[in-house]
PDB file of N, CA and C in Angstrom:
ATOM      1  N   MET A1028      30.548  79.502  38.915  1.00 53.00           N
ATOM      2  CA  MET A1028      30.708  80.936  38.925  1.00 53.00           C
ATOM      3  C   MET A1028      31.125  81.375  40.321  1.00 53.00           C
ATOM      4  N   THR A1029      32.012  82.363  40.372  1.00 58.00           N
ATOM      5  CA  THR A1029      32.518  82.853  41.652  1.00 58.00           C
ATOM      6  C   THR A1029      31.580  83.891  42.251  1.00 58.00           C
ATOM      7  N   ASP A1030      31.871  84.211  43.503  1.00 63.00           N
ATOM      8  CA  ASP A1030      31.165  85.287  44.201  1.00 63.00           C
ATOM      9  C   ASP A1030      31.584  86.596  43.545  1.00 63.00           C
ATOM     10  N   ARG A1031      30.648  87.286  42.938  1.00 72.00           N
ATOM     11  CA  ARG A1031      30.979  88.514  42.215  1.00 72.00           C
ATOM     12  C   ARG A1031      31.306  89.682  43.130  1.00 72.00           C
ATOM     13  N   SER A1032      31.147  89.510  44.447  1.00 82.00           N
ATOM     14  CA  SER A1032      31.536  90.574  45.367  1.00 82.00           C
ATOM     15  C   SER A1032      32.993  90.420  45.803  1.00 82.00           C
ATOM     16  N   ASP A1033      33.664  89.359  45.369  1.00 94.00           N
ATOM     17  CA  ASP A1033      35.073  89.125  45.668  1.00 94.00           C
ATOM     18  C   ASP A1033      35.882  89.475  44.415  1.00 94.00           C
ATOM     19  N   PRO A1034      36.486  90.674  44.382  1.00 96.00           N
ATOM     20  CA  PRO A1034      37.167  91.104  43.162  1.00 96.00           C
ATOM     21  C   PRO A1034      38.285  90.171  42.706  1.00 96.00           C
ATOM     22  N   ALA A1035      39.088  89.662  43.623  1.00 96.00           N
ATOM     23  CA  ALA A1035      40.199  88.785  43.239  1.00 96.00           C
ATOM     24  C   ALA A1035      39.695  87.491  42.611  1.00 96.00           C
ATOM     25  N   ALA A1036      38.651  86.923  43.175  1.00 96.00           N
ATOM     26  CA  ALA A1036      38.095  85.683  42.636  1.00 96.00           C
ATOM     27  C   ALA A1036      37.450  85.931  41.276  1.00 96.00           C
ATOM     28  N   ARG A1037      36.773  87.044  41.141  1.00 97.00           N
ATOM     29  CA  ARG A1037      36.124  87.365  39.862  1.00 97.00           C
ATOM     30  C   ARG A1037      37.187  87.598  38.791  1.00 97.00           C
ATOM     31  N   TYR A1038      38.249  88.302  39.147  1.00 97.00           N
ATOM     32  CA  TYR A1038      39.345  88.550  38.214  1.00 97.00           C
ATOM     33  C   TYR A1038      39.986  87.225  37.779  1.00 97.00           C
ATOM     34  N   ALA A1039      40.226  86.340  38.730  1.00 97.00           N
ATOM     35  CA  ALA A1039      40.820  85.035  38.421  1.00 97.00           C
ATOM     36  C   ALA A1039      39.931  84.241  37.472  1.00 97.00           C
ATOM     37  N   GLU A1040      38.628  84.319  37.684  1.00 97.00           N
ATOM     38  CA  GLU A1040      37.686  83.631  36.804  1.00 97.00           C
ATOM     39  C   GLU A1040      37.787  84.170  35.373  1.00 97.00           C
ATOM     40  N   ILE A1041      37.876  85.475  35.241  1.00 97.00           N
ATOM     41  CA  ILE A1041      37.990  86.087  33.912  1.00 97.00           C
ATOM     42  C   ILE A1041      39.313  85.701  33.263  1.00 97.00           C
ATOM     43  N   ALA A1042      40.400  85.707  34.030  1.00 97.00           N
ATOM     44  CA  ALA A1042      41.706  85.305  33.501  1.00 97.00           C
ATOM     45  C   ALA A1042      41.640  83.878  32.961  1.00 97.00           C
ATOM     46  N   GLU A1043      40.988  83.015  33.699  1.00 97.00           N
ATOM     47  CA  GLU A1043      40.844  81.619  33.262  1.00 97.00           C
ATOM     48  C   GLU A1043      40.000  81.510  31.996  1.00 97.00           C
ATOM     49  N   GLU A1044      38.925  82.298  31.925  1.00 97.00           N
ATOM     50  CA  GLU A1044      38.053  82.277  30.736  1.00 97.00           C
ATOM     51  C   GLU A1044      38.787  82.749  29.488  1.00 97.00           C
ATOM     52  N   LEU A1045      39.698  83.727  29.644  1.00 98.00           N
ATOM     53  CA  LEU A1045      40.379  84.307  28.487  1.00 98.00           C
ATOM     54  C   LEU A1045      41.681  83.593  28.131  1.00 98.00           C
ATOM     55  N   ALA A1046      42.155  82.710  28.976  1.00 97.00           N
ATOM     56  CA  ALA A1046      43.403  81.985  28.705  1.00 97.00           C
ATOM     57  C   ALA A1046      43.383  81.234  27.371  1.00 97.00           C
ATOM     58  N   PRO A1047      42.287  80.544  27.017  1.00 97.00           N
ATOM     59  CA  PRO A1047      42.285  79.846  25.731  1.00 97.00           C
ATOM     60  C   PRO A1047      42.402  80.785  24.521  1.00 97.00           C
ATOM     61  N   ARG A1048      42.181  82.070  24.749  1.00 96.00           N
ATOM     62  CA  ARG A1048      42.285  83.057  23.662  1.00 96.00           C
ATOM     63  C   ARG A1048      43.633  83.754  23.672  1.00 96.00           C
ATOM     64  N   GLY A1049      44.581  83.226  24.446  1.00 96.00           N
ATOM     65  CA  GLY A1049      45.936  83.741  24.446  1.00 96.00           C
ATOM     66  C   GLY A1049      46.263  84.694  25.576  1.00 96.00           C
ATOM     67  N   ALA A1050      45.321  84.974  26.463  1.00 97.00           N
ATOM     68  CA  ALA A1050      45.583  85.872  27.585  1.00 97.00           C
ATOM     69  C   ALA A1050      46.479  85.186  28.612  1.00 97.00           C
ATOM     70  N   THR A1051      47.494  85.915  29.045  1.00 97.00           N
ATOM     71  CA  THR A1051      48.401  85.400  30.066  1.00 97.00           C
ATOM     72  C   THR A1051      48.438  86.367  31.247  1.00 97.00           C
ATOM     73  N   GLN A1052      48.747  85.828  32.421  1.00 97.00           N
ATOM     74  CA  GLN A1052      48.808  86.651  33.614  1.00 97.00           C
ATOM     75  C   GLN A1052      50.211  87.206  33.796  1.00 97.00           C
ATOM     76  N   SER A1053      50.272  88.472  34.224  1.00 97.00           N
ATOM     77  CA  SER A1053      51.540  89.156  34.414  1.00 97.00           C
ATOM     78  C   SER A1053      51.352  90.253  35.462  1.00 97.00           C
ATOM     79  N   LYS A1054      52.227  91.249  35.460  1.00 95.00           N
ATOM     80  CA  LYS A1054      52.138  92.407  36.375  1.00 95.00           C
ATOM     81  C   LYS A1054      52.349  93.683  35.575  1.00 95.00           C
ATOM     82  N   MET A1055      51.677  94.755  36.014  1.00 90.00           N
ATOM     83  CA  MET A1055      51.830  96.080  35.429  1.00 90.00           C
ATOM     84  C   MET A1055      51.497  97.089  36.522  1.00 90.00           C
ATOM     85  N   PHE A1056      52.297  98.109  36.689  1.00 84.00           N
ATOM     86  CA  PHE A1056      52.079  99.114  37.736  1.00 84.00           C
ATOM     87  C   PHE A1056      51.875  98.459  39.097  1.00 84.00           C
ATOM     88  N   GLY A1057      52.541  97.334  39.329  1.00 89.00           N
ATOM     89  CA  GLY A1057      52.440  96.633  40.602  1.00 89.00           C
ATOM     90  C   GLY A1057      51.146  95.870  40.813  1.00 89.00           C
ATOM     91  N   MET A1058      50.325  95.777  39.788  1.00 94.00           N
ATOM     92  CA  MET A1058      49.049  95.062  39.921  1.00 94.00           C
ATOM     93  C   MET A1058      49.059  93.846  39.007  1.00 94.00           C
ATOM     94  N   PRO A1059      48.252  92.837  39.350  1.00 97.00           N
ATOM     95  CA  PRO A1059      48.112  91.715  38.417  1.00 97.00           C
ATOM     96  C   PRO A1059      47.452  92.226  37.142  1.00 97.00           C
ATOM     97  N   CYS A1060      47.927  91.749  36.015  1.00 97.00           N
ATOM     98  CA  CYS A1060      47.317  92.157  34.748  1.00 97.00           C
ATOM     99  C   CYS A1060      47.230  90.968  33.800  1.00 97.00           C
ATOM    100  N   LEU A1061      46.478  91.179  32.755  1.00 98.00           N
ATOM    101  CA  LEU A1061      46.349  90.206  31.680  1.00 98.00           C
ATOM    102  C   LEU A1061      46.970  90.805  30.431  1.00 98.00           C
ATOM    103  N   LYS A1062      47.740  89.987  29.723  1.00 97.00           N
ATOM    104  CA  LYS A1062      48.351  90.424  28.477  1.00 97.00           C
ATOM    105  C   LYS A1062      47.827  89.558  27.338  1.00 97.00           C
ATOM    106  N   ASP A1063      47.726  90.169  26.168  1.00 96.00           N
ATOM    107  CA  ASP A1063      47.284  89.433  24.991  1.00 96.00           C
ATOM    108  C   ASP A1063      48.440  88.610  24.423  1.00 96.00           C
ATOM    109  N   SER A1064      48.195  87.911  23.343  1.00 94.00           N
ATOM    110  CA  SER A1064      49.213  87.022  22.772  1.00 94.00           C
ATOM    111  C   SER A1064      50.429  87.787  22.260  1.00 94.00           C
ATOM    112  N   ALA A1065      50.292  89.099  22.040  1.00 95.00           N
ATOM    113  CA  ALA A1065      51.423  89.932  21.606  1.00 95.00           C
ATOM    114  C   ALA A1065      52.182  90.521  22.797  1.00 95.00           C
ATOM    115  N   GLY A1066      51.727  90.203  24.014  1.00 95.00           N
ATOM    116  CA  GLY A1066      52.405  90.696  25.205  1.00 95.00           C
ATOM    117  C   GLY A1066      51.962  92.069  25.665  1.00 95.00           C
ATOM    118  N   LYS A1067      50.867  92.575  25.123  1.00 95.00           N
ATOM    119  CA  LYS A1067      50.343  93.894  25.492  1.00 95.00           C
ATOM    120  C   LYS A1067      49.289  93.752  26.586  1.00 95.00           C
ATOM    121  N   ALA A1068      49.445  94.538  27.647  1.00 96.00           N
ATOM    122  CA  ALA A1068      48.467  94.512  28.735  1.00 96.00           C
ATOM    123  C   ALA A1068      47.134  95.073  28.251  1.00 96.00           C
ATOM    124  N   PHE A1069      46.048  94.417  28.660  1.00 97.00           N
ATOM    125  CA  PHE A1069      44.723  94.897  28.293  1.00 97.00           C
ATOM    126  C   PHE A1069      43.771  94.983  29.479  1.00 97.00           C
ATOM    127  N   ALA A1070      44.094  94.356  30.595  1.00 98.00           N
ATOM    128  CA  ALA A1070      43.229  94.398  31.775  1.00 98.00           C
ATOM    129  C   ALA A1070      44.059  94.114  33.017  1.00 98.00           C
ATOM    130  N   GLY A1071      43.533  94.528  34.164  1.00 97.00           N
ATOM    131  CA  GLY A1071      44.215  94.270  35.418  1.00 97.00           C
ATOM    132  C   GLY A1071      43.272  94.444  36.592  1.00 97.00           C
ATOM    133  N   LEU A1072      43.792  94.184  37.759  1.00 98.00           N
ATOM    134  CA  LEU A1072      43.011  94.323  38.991  1.00 98.00           C
ATOM    135  C   LEU A1072      43.773  95.257  39.917  1.00 98.00           C
ATOM    136  N   ARG A1073      43.127  96.355  40.301  1.00 96.00           N
ATOM    137  CA  ARG A1073      43.765  97.321  41.192  1.00 96.00           C
ATOM    138  C   ARG A1073      42.751  97.842  42.194  1.00 96.00           C
ATOM    139  N   GLU A1074      43.092  97.670  43.457  1.00 94.00           N
ATOM    140  CA  GLU A1074      42.256  98.164  44.547  1.00 94.00           C
ATOM    141  C   GLU A1074      40.797  97.741  44.398  1.00 94.00           C
ATOM    142  N   GLY A1075      40.585  96.485  44.019  1.00 96.00           N
ATOM    143  CA  GLY A1075      39.244  95.925  43.917  1.00 96.00           C
ATOM    144  C   GLY A1075      38.469  96.334  42.685  1.00 96.00           C
ATOM    145  N   GLU A1076      39.134  96.962  41.742  1.00 97.00           N
ATOM    146  CA  GLU A1076      38.478  97.366  40.494  1.00 97.00           C
ATOM    147  C   GLU A1076      39.136  96.670  39.313  1.00 97.00           C
ATOM    148  N   LEU A1077      38.339  96.380  38.297  1.00 98.00           N
ATOM    149  CA  LEU A1077      38.883  95.870  37.050  1.00 98.00           C
ATOM    150  C   LEU A1077      39.312  97.068  36.224  1.00 98.00           C
ATOM    151  N   VAL A1078      40.531  97.037  35.738  1.00 98.00           N
ATOM    152  CA  VAL A1078      41.077  98.106  34.917  1.00 98.00           C
ATOM    153  C   VAL A1078      41.200  97.554  33.503  1.00 98.00           C
ATOM    154  N   CYS A1079      40.589  98.245  32.535  1.00 98.00           N
ATOM    155  CA  CYS A1079      40.585  97.742  31.154  1.00 98.00           C
ATOM    156  C   CYS A1079      41.000  98.816  30.163  1.00 98.00           C
ATOM    157  N   ARG A1080      41.817  98.412  29.198  1.00 97.00           N
ATOM    158  CA  ARG A1080      42.167  99.301  28.089  1.00 97.00           C
ATOM    159  C   ARG A1080      41.116  99.112  27.011  1.00 97.00           C
ATOM    160  N   LEU A1081      40.187 100.034  26.949  1.00 98.00           N
ATOM    161  CA  LEU A1081      39.054  99.922  26.032  1.00 98.00           C
ATOM    162  C   LEU A1081      39.220 100.780  24.790  1.00 98.00           C
ATOM    163  N   GLY A1082      40.174 101.696  24.816  1.00 95.00           N
ATOM    164  CA  GLY A1082      40.403 102.565  23.663  1.00 95.00           C
ATOM    165  C   GLY A1082      39.714 103.908  23.822  1.00 95.00           C
ATOM    166  N   ARG A1083      40.424 104.941  23.517  1.00 93.00           N
ATOM    167  CA  ARG A1083      39.914 106.308  23.610  1.00 93.00           C
ATOM    168  C   ARG A1083      38.734 106.503  22.657  1.00 93.00           C
ATOM    169  N   ASP A1084      37.717 107.163  23.141  1.00 90.00           N
ATOM    170  CA  ASP A1084      36.542 107.526  22.332  1.00 90.00           C
ATOM    171  C   ASP A1084      35.806 106.325  21.745  1.00 90.00           C
ATOM    172  N   THR A1085      35.857 105.182  22.404  1.00 95.00           N
ATOM    173  CA  THR A1085      35.131 104.008  21.919  1.00 95.00           C
ATOM    174  C   THR A1085      33.810 103.878  22.663  1.00 95.00           C
ATOM    175  N   PRO A1086      32.840 103.204  22.064  1.00 96.00           N
ATOM    176  CA  PRO A1086      31.578 102.956  22.768  1.00 96.00           C
ATOM    177  C   PRO A1086      31.790 102.166  24.066  1.00 96.00           C
ATOM    178  N   ALA A1087      32.736 101.238  24.073  1.00 97.00           N
ATOM    179  CA  ALA A1087      32.985 100.435  25.275  1.00 97.00           C
ATOM    180  C   ALA A1087      33.482 101.315  26.415  1.00 97.00           C
ATOM    181  N   LEU A1088      34.381 102.251  26.122  1.00 97.00           N
ATOM    182  CA  LEU A1088      34.880 103.149  27.160  1.00 97.00           C
ATOM    183  C   LEU A1088      33.753 104.041  27.681  1.00 97.00           C
ATOM    184  N   ALA A1089      32.956 104.568  26.788  1.00 97.00           N
ATOM    185  CA  ALA A1089      31.828 105.420  27.192  1.00 97.00           C
ATOM    186  C   ALA A1089      30.857 104.637  28.066  1.00 97.00           C
ATOM    187  N   GLU A1090      30.577 103.401  27.684  1.00 97.00           N
ATOM    188  CA  GLU A1090      29.667 102.553  28.473  1.00 97.00           C
ATOM    189  C   GLU A1090      30.246 102.294  29.862  1.00 97.00           C
ATOM    190  N   ALA A1091      31.534 101.980  29.915  1.00 98.00           N
ATOM    191  CA  ALA A1091      32.167 101.708  31.204  1.00 98.00           C
ATOM    192  C   ALA A1091      32.106 102.935  32.109  1.00 98.00           C
ATOM    193  N   LEU A1092      32.391 104.098  31.566  1.00 98.00           N
ATOM    194  CA  LEU A1092      32.436 105.312  32.377  1.00 98.00           C
ATOM    195  C   LEU A1092      31.056 105.778  32.834  1.00 98.00           C
ATOM    196  N   ARG A1093      30.004 105.253  32.223  1.00 97.00           N
ATOM    197  CA  ARG A1093      28.644 105.563  32.685  1.00 97.00           C
ATOM    198  C   ARG A1093      28.264 104.770  33.937  1.00 97.00           C
ATOM    199  N   LEU A1094      29.010 103.729  34.259  1.00 97.00           N
ATOM    200  CA  LEU A1094      28.701 102.918  35.435  1.00 97.00           C
ATOM    201  C   LEU A1094      28.991 103.707  36.708  1.00 97.00           C
ATOM    202  N   PRO A1095      28.132 103.595  37.723  1.00 97.00           N
ATOM    203  CA  PRO A1095      28.389 104.297  38.981  1.00 97.00           C
ATOM    204  C   PRO A1095      29.740 103.902  39.580  1.00 97.00           C
ATOM    205  N   GLY A1096      30.547 104.902  39.878  1.00 97.00           N
ATOM    206  CA  GLY A1096      31.849 104.663  40.495  1.00 97.00           C
ATOM    207  C   GLY A1096      32.986 104.434  39.516  1.00 97.00           C
ATOM    208  N   ALA A1097      32.682 104.265  38.227  1.00 98.00           N
ATOM    209  CA  ALA A1097      33.728 104.044  37.229  1.00 98.00           C
ATOM    210  C   ALA A1097      34.469 105.351  36.959  1.00 98.00           C
ATOM    211  N   HIS A1098      35.743 105.219  36.573  1.00 97.00           N
ATOM    212  CA  HIS A1098      36.554 106.406  36.296  1.00 97.00           C
ATOM    213  C   HIS A1098      37.736 106.012  35.429  1.00 97.00           C
ATOM    214  N   LEU A1099      38.415 107.016  34.877  1.00 97.00           N
ATOM    215  CA  LEU A1099      39.624 106.748  34.116  1.00 97.00           C
ATOM    216  C   LEU A1099      40.723 106.264  35.054  1.00 97.00           C
ATOM    217  N   PHE A1100      41.558 105.379  34.560  1.00 96.00           N
ATOM    218  CA  PHE A1100      42.682 104.836  35.313  1.00 96.00           C
ATOM    219  C   PHE A1100      43.760 105.914  35.448  1.00 96.00           C
ATOM    220  N   ASP A1101      44.193 106.177  36.666  1.00 95.00           N
ATOM    221  CA  ASP A1101      45.180 107.207  36.947  1.00 95.00           C
ATOM    222  C   ASP A1101      46.214 106.634  37.922  1.00 95.00           C
ATOM    223  N   PRO A1102      47.129 105.795  37.421  1.00 89.00           N
ATOM    224  CA  PRO A1102      48.047 105.082  38.315  1.00 89.00           C
ATOM    225  C   PRO A1102      49.041 105.978  39.050  1.00 89.00           C
ATOM    226  N   MET A1103      49.351 107.134  38.498  1.00 86.00           N
ATOM    227  CA  MET A1103      50.351 108.012  39.113  1.00 86.00           C
ATOM    228  C   MET A1103      49.720 109.201  39.836  1.00 86.00           C
ATOM    229  N   GLY A1104      48.439 109.426  39.637  1.00 87.00           N
ATOM    230  CA  GLY A1104      47.751 110.555  40.255  1.00 87.00           C
ATOM    231  C   GLY A1104      47.983 111.842  39.474  1.00 87.00           C
ATOM    232  N   GLY A1105      46.913 112.377  38.915  1.00 91.00           N
ATOM    233  CA  GLY A1105      47.002 113.636  38.193  1.00 91.00           C
ATOM    234  C   GLY A1105      47.164 113.528  36.688  1.00 91.00           C
ATOM    235  N   ARG A1106      47.306 112.308  36.190  1.00 93.00           N
ATOM    236  CA  ARG A1106      47.472 112.131  34.743  1.00 93.00           C
ATOM    237  C   ARG A1106      46.733 110.875  34.278  1.00 93.00           C
ATOM    238  N   PRO A1107      45.401 110.959  34.158  1.00 95.00           N
ATOM    239  CA  PRO A1107      44.614 109.771  33.788  1.00 95.00           C
ATOM    240  C   PRO A1107      44.986 109.234  32.406  1.00 95.00           C
ATOM    241  N   MET A1108      44.914 107.937  32.280  1.00 95.00           N
ATOM    242  CA  MET A1108      45.158 107.263  31.006  1.00 95.00           C
ATOM    243  C   MET A1108      43.816 107.197  30.272  1.00 95.00           C
ATOM    244  N   LYS A1109      43.713 107.923  29.187  1.00 95.00           N
ATOM    245  CA  LYS A1109      42.430 108.135  28.515  1.00 95.00           C
ATOM    246  C   LYS A1109      41.898 106.926  27.748  1.00 95.00           C
ATOM    247  N   ASP A1110      42.690 105.863  27.654  1.00 96.00           N
ATOM    248  CA  ASP A1110      42.236 104.630  27.001  1.00 96.00           C
ATOM    249  C   ASP A1110      41.746 103.595  28.007  1.00 96.00           C
ATOM    250  N   TRP A1111      41.998 103.850  29.288  1.00 97.00           N
ATOM    251  CA  TRP A1111      41.767 102.856  30.324  1.00 97.00           C
ATOM    252  C   TRP A1111      40.666 103.290  31.289  1.00 97.00           C
ATOM    253  N   ALA A1112      39.798 102.359  31.657  1.00 98.00           N
ATOM    254  CA  ALA A1112      38.729 102.613  32.636  1.00 98.00           C
ATOM    255  C   ALA A1112      38.883 101.683  33.829  1.00 98.00           C
ATOM    256  N   CYS A1113      38.545 102.194  35.009  1.00 98.00           N
ATOM    257  CA  CYS A1113      38.463 101.403  36.235  1.00 98.00           C
ATOM    258  C   CYS A1113      36.988 101.123  36.484  1.00 98.00           C
ATOM    259  N   ILE A1114      36.660  99.860  36.579  1.00 98.00           N
ATOM    260  CA  ILE A1114      35.269  99.440  36.731  1.00 98.00           C
ATOM    261  C   ILE A1114      35.105  98.827  38.114  1.00 98.00           C
ATOM    262  N   PRO A1115      34.242  99.420  38.951  1.00 97.00           N
ATOM    263  CA  PRO A1115      34.127  98.974  40.343  1.00 97.00           C
ATOM    264  C   PRO A1115      33.517  97.587  40.484  1.00 97.00           C
ATOM    265  N   VAL A1116      33.746  96.996  41.650  1.00 96.00           N
ATOM    266  CA  VAL A1116      33.243  95.651  41.933  1.00 96.00           C
ATOM    267  C   VAL A1116      31.712  95.609  41.889  1.00 96.00           C
ATOM    268  N   GLY A1117      31.063  96.732  42.088  1.00 95.00           N
ATOM    269  CA  GLY A1117      29.602  96.766  41.989  1.00 95.00           C
ATOM    270  C   GLY A1117      29.093  96.395  40.602  1.00 95.00           C
ATOM    271  N   ALA A1118      29.969  96.487  39.610  1.00 96.00           N
ATOM    272  CA  ALA A1118      29.623  96.116  38.237  1.00 96.00           C
ATOM    273  C   ALA A1118      30.327  94.828  37.814  1.00 96.00           C
ATOM    274  N   ALA A1119      30.752  94.011  38.778  1.00 96.00           N
ATOM    275  CA  ALA A1119      31.519  92.793  38.477  1.00 96.00           C
ATOM    276  C   ALA A1119      30.767  91.819  37.574  1.00 96.00           C
ATOM    277  N   ALA A1120      29.456  91.886  37.565  1.00 95.00           N
ATOM    278  CA  ALA A1120      28.684  91.015  36.674  1.00 95.00           C
ATOM    279  C   ALA A1120      28.985  91.323  35.206  1.00 95.00           C
ATOM    280  N   HIS A1121      29.517  92.511  34.940  1.00 96.00           N
ATOM    281  CA  HIS A1121      29.825  92.932  33.566  1.00 96.00           C
ATOM    282  C   HIS A1121      31.329  92.917  33.262  1.00 96.00           C
ATOM    283  N   TRP A1122      32.141  92.567  34.265  1.00 97.00           N
ATOM    284  CA  TRP A1122      33.584  92.603  34.055  1.00 97.00           C
ATOM    285  C   TRP A1122      34.023  91.754  32.879  1.00 97.00           C
ATOM    286  N   ASP A1123      33.413  90.585  32.696  1.00 96.00           N
ATOM    287  CA  ASP A1123      33.842  89.730  31.588  1.00 96.00           C
ATOM    288  C   ASP A1123      33.608  90.406  30.248  1.00 96.00           C
ATOM    289  N   ASN A1124      32.499  91.148  30.114  1.00 97.00           N
ATOM    290  CA  ASN A1124      32.216  91.858  28.860  1.00 97.00           C
ATOM    291  C   ASN A1124      33.279  92.916  28.574  1.00 97.00           C
ATOM    292  N   PHE A1125      33.669  93.662  29.616  1.00 98.00           N
ATOM    293  CA  PHE A1125      34.680  94.703  29.420  1.00 98.00           C
ATOM    294  C   PHE A1125      36.058  94.101  29.187  1.00 98.00           C
ATOM    295  N   ALA A1126      36.393  93.019  29.858  1.00 98.00           N
ATOM    296  CA  ALA A1126      37.674  92.356  29.636  1.00 98.00           C
ATOM    297  C   ALA A1126      37.748  91.822  28.204  1.00 98.00           C
ATOM    298  N   GLU A1127      36.660  91.272  27.731  1.00 97.00           N
ATOM    299  CA  GLU A1127      36.582  90.779  26.352  1.00 97.00           C
ATOM    300  C   GLU A1127      36.763  91.947  25.378  1.00 97.00           C
ATOM    301  N   ALA A1128      36.070  93.057  25.622  1.00 97.00           N
ATOM    302  CA  ALA A1128      36.207  94.233  24.757  1.00 97.00           C
ATOM    303  C   ALA A1128      37.634  94.746  24.760  1.00 97.00           C
ATOM    304  N   ALA A1129      38.293  94.724  25.911  1.00 98.00           N
ATOM    305  CA  ALA A1129      39.681  95.175  26.010  1.00 98.00           C
ATOM    306  C   ALA A1129      40.617  94.240  25.241  1.00 98.00           C
ATOM    307  N   LEU A1130      40.358  92.949  25.308  1.00 97.00           N
ATOM    308  CA  LEU A1130      41.201  91.981  24.605  1.00 97.00           C
ATOM    309  C   LEU A1130      41.168  92.209  23.097  1.00 97.00           C
ATOM    310  N   ILE A1131      40.003  92.537  22.566  1.00 94.00           N
ATOM    311  CA  ILE A1131      39.869  92.693  21.106  1.00 94.00           C
ATOM    312  C   ILE A1131      40.012  94.141  20.642  1.00 94.00           C
ATOM    313  N   ALA A1132      40.142  95.085  21.577  1.00 93.00           N
ATOM    314  CA  ALA A1132      40.280  96.505  21.191  1.00 93.00           C
ATOM    315  C   ALA A1132      41.558  96.709  20.388  1.00 93.00           C
ATOM    316  N   PRO A1133      41.488  97.555  19.366  1.00 82.00           N
ATOM    317  CA  PRO A1133      42.706  97.840  18.597  1.00 82.00           C
ATOM    318  C   PRO A1133      43.749  98.546  19.475  1.00 82.00           C
ATOM    319  N   ARG A1134      45.002  98.272  19.226  1.00 75.00           N
ATOM    320  CA  ARG A1134      46.103  98.878  19.985  1.00 75.00           C
ATOM    321  C   ARG A1134      46.775  99.953  19.166  1.00 75.00           C
TER     322      ARG A1134
END
C-alpha cells in the first residue's frame, strides 16, 4: 500500500487496482484520468484531489460531498459539473471506494 498522503502515488495505486476491470489511463482537462472500457472518463487527479463522476443525486455523490474539503468539480470556474466530485487527499483512504463507485456508475 502506498503513502496515502501522496496523491499521485495513491492515484497510481487505484489505477493499477482498476486496470483488470478495463480501466485505462488517459488525459482529460489536462489532468490524468481513468477511462472505462467504453472510453468514458470516470475519475482523475487534479491539484492533489481525486475527481470522480459519481452521478447526479446519487448516494455516492452525497457521501463524497459530506467529506471535509470535498466539492463539485469546476474545471472552468463558475460552472460546476453536477455529476463530479473532488475528494481531497485527507480522504485518500476512501479514494478507492469512490473510484470504484465512479467506474460502475451509470452514464
